[in-house]
CSV table of C-alpha atoms in Angstrom, one decimal:
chain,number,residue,atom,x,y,z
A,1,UNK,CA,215.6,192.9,182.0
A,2,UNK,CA,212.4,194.4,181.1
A,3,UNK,CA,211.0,196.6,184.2
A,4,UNK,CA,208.1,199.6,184.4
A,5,UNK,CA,208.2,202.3,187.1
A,6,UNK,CA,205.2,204.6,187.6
A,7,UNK,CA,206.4,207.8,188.9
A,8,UNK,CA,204.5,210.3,190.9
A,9,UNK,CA,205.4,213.1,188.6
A,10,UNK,CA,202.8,211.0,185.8
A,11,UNK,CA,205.3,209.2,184.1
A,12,UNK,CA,206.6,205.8,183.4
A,13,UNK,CA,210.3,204.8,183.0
A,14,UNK,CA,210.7,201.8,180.9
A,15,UNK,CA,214.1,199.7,181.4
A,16,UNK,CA,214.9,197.1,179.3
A,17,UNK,CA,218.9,195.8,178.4
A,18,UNK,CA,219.2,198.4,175.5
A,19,UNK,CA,217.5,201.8,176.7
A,20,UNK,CA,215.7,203.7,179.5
A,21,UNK,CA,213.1,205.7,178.4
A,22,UNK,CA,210.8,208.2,180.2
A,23,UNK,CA,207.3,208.8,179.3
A,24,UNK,CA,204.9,211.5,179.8
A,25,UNK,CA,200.8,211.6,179.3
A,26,UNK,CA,201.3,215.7,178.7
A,27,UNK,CA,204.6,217.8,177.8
A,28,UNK,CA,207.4,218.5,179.8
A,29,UNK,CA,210.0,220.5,179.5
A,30,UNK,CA,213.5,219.6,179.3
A,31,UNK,CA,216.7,221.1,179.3
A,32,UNK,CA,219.7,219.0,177.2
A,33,UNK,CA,223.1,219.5,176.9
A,34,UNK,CA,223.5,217.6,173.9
A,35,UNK,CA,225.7,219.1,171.1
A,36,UNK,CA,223.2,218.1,168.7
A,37,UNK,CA,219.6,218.7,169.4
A,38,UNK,CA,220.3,220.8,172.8
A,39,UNK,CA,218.2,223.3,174.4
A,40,UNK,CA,215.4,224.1,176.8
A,41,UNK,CA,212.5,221.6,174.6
A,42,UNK,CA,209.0,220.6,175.1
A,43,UNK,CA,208.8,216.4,175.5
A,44,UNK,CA,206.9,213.6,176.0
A,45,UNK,CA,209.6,211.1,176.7
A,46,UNK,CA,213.6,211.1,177.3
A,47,UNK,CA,215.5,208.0,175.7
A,48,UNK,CA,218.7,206.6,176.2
A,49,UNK,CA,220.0,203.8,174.0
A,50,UNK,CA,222.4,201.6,174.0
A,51,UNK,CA,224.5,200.0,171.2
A,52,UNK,CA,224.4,196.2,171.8
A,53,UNK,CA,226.8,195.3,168.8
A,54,UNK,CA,229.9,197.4,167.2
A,55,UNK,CA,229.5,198.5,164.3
A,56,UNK,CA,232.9,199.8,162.2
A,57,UNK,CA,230.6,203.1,160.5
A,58,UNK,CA,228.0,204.7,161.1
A,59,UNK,CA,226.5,203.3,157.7
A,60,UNK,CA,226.6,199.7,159.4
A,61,UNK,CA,223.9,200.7,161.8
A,62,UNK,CA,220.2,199.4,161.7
A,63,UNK,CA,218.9,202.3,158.8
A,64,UNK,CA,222.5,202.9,157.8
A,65,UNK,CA,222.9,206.8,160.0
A,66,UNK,CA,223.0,207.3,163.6
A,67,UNK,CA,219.2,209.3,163.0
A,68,UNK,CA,217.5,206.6,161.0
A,69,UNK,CA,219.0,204.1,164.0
A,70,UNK,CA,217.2,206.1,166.5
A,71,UNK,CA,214.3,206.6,164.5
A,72,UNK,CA,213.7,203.0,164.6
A,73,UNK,CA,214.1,202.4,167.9
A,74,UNK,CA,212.2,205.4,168.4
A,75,UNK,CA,209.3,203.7,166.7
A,76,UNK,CA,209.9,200.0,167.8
A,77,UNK,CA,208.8,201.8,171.4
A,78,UNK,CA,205.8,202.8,170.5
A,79,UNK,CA,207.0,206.6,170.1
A,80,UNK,CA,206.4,209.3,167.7
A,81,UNK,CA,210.1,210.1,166.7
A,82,UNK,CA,208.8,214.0,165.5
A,83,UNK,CA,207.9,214.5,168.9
Protein backbone atom coordinates (compact mmCIF):
# COMPACT_ATOMS: atom_id res chain seq x y z
CA UNK A 1 0.00 0.00 0.00
CA UNK A 2 1.32 3.17 -1.09
CA UNK A 3 -0.84 6.23 0.38
CA UNK A 4 -0.05 10.29 0.86
CA UNK A 5 -1.81 12.44 3.52
CA UNK A 6 -1.44 16.22 3.53
CA UNK A 7 -1.70 17.42 6.96
CA UNK A 8 -2.78 20.75 8.05
CA UNK A 9 0.28 21.29 10.10
CA UNK A 10 2.28 21.46 6.26
CA UNK A 11 3.34 18.13 6.09
CA UNK A 12 2.90 14.93 4.30
CA UNK A 13 2.89 11.34 5.73
CA UNK A 14 3.87 8.81 3.30
CA UNK A 15 2.77 5.04 4.03
CA UNK A 16 3.88 2.43 2.03
CA UNK A 17 4.26 -1.61 3.36
CA UNK A 18 7.82 -0.97 4.81
CA UNK A 19 7.76 2.64 6.56
CA UNK A 20 5.79 5.81 7.46
CA UNK A 21 7.49 8.77 7.03
CA UNK A 22 6.61 12.39 7.89
CA UNK A 23 7.73 15.27 5.90
CA UNK A 24 8.08 18.81 6.57
CA UNK A 25 8.69 21.98 3.93
CA UNK A 26 10.56 23.91 7.10
CA UNK A 27 12.04 22.40 10.52
CA UNK A 28 10.32 21.02 13.31
CA UNK A 29 11.15 20.14 16.42
CA UNK A 30 11.05 16.79 17.84
CA UNK A 31 11.42 15.27 21.03
CA UNK A 32 12.67 11.23 20.80
CA UNK A 33 13.07 8.81 23.24
CA UNK A 34 15.35 6.75 21.40
CA UNK A 35 18.47 5.37 23.16
CA UNK A 36 20.43 6.21 20.28
CA UNK A 37 20.05 9.50 18.68
CA UNK A 38 17.42 10.91 21.42
CA UNK A 39 16.72 14.32 22.37
CA UNK A 40 14.75 17.51 21.81
CA UNK A 41 16.14 17.83 17.55
CA UNK A 42 15.40 20.04 14.77
CA UNK A 43 13.65 17.87 11.64
CA UNK A 44 12.40 17.77 8.50
CA UNK A 45 10.88 14.29 8.44
CA UNK A 46 10.28 11.32 11.17
CA UNK A 47 10.73 7.66 9.67
CA UNK A 48 9.74 4.50 10.75
CA UNK A 49 10.90 1.36 8.98
CA UNK A 50 10.19 -1.79 8.84
CA UNK A 51 12.31 -5.03 8.30
CA UNK A 52 10.57 -7.07 5.60
CA UNK A 53 13.03 -10.11 5.72
CA UNK A 54 15.14 -11.56 8.79
CA UNK A 55 18.30 -11.23 8.74
CA UNK A 56 20.66 -13.60 11.29
CA UNK A 57 23.37 -10.16 11.89
CA UNK A 58 23.30 -7.10 11.59
CA UNK A 59 26.13 -7.44 8.79
CA UNK A 60 23.35 -9.30 6.65
CA UNK A 61 21.51 -6.10 6.26
CA UNK A 62 21.22 -4.06 2.91
CA UNK A 63 24.85 -1.92 3.54
CA UNK A 64 25.95 -4.53 6.08
CA UNK A 65 25.06 -2.08 9.65
CA UNK A 66 21.85 -1.11 10.95
CA UNK A 67 23.15 2.90 9.89
CA UNK A 68 24.18 2.20 6.39
CA UNK A 69 20.54 0.23 6.21
CA UNK A 70 18.83 3.30 7.11
CA UNK A 71 20.91 5.45 5.24
CA UNK A 72 19.75 3.81 2.16
CA UNK A 73 16.35 3.77 2.79
CA UNK A 74 16.87 7.20 3.93
CA UNK A 75 17.99 8.04 0.41
CA UNK A 76 15.78 5.60 -1.68
CA UNK A 77 12.97 8.33 -0.22
CA UNK A 78 14.18 11.08 -1.49
CA UNK A 79 15.75 12.30 1.96
CA UNK A 80 18.88 13.89 2.99
CA UNK A 81 19.98 11.23 5.74
CA UNK A 82 22.44 14.27 7.48
CA UNK A 83 19.35 16.03 8.15
Amino acid sequence: MNKEIMLASGGTVHIADDSLCITYMRKRYSLSSSVIGGGFHPILYAVNQKLTSYCMTEKDLPGGSVASYLRLKLEEKGCDPAQ
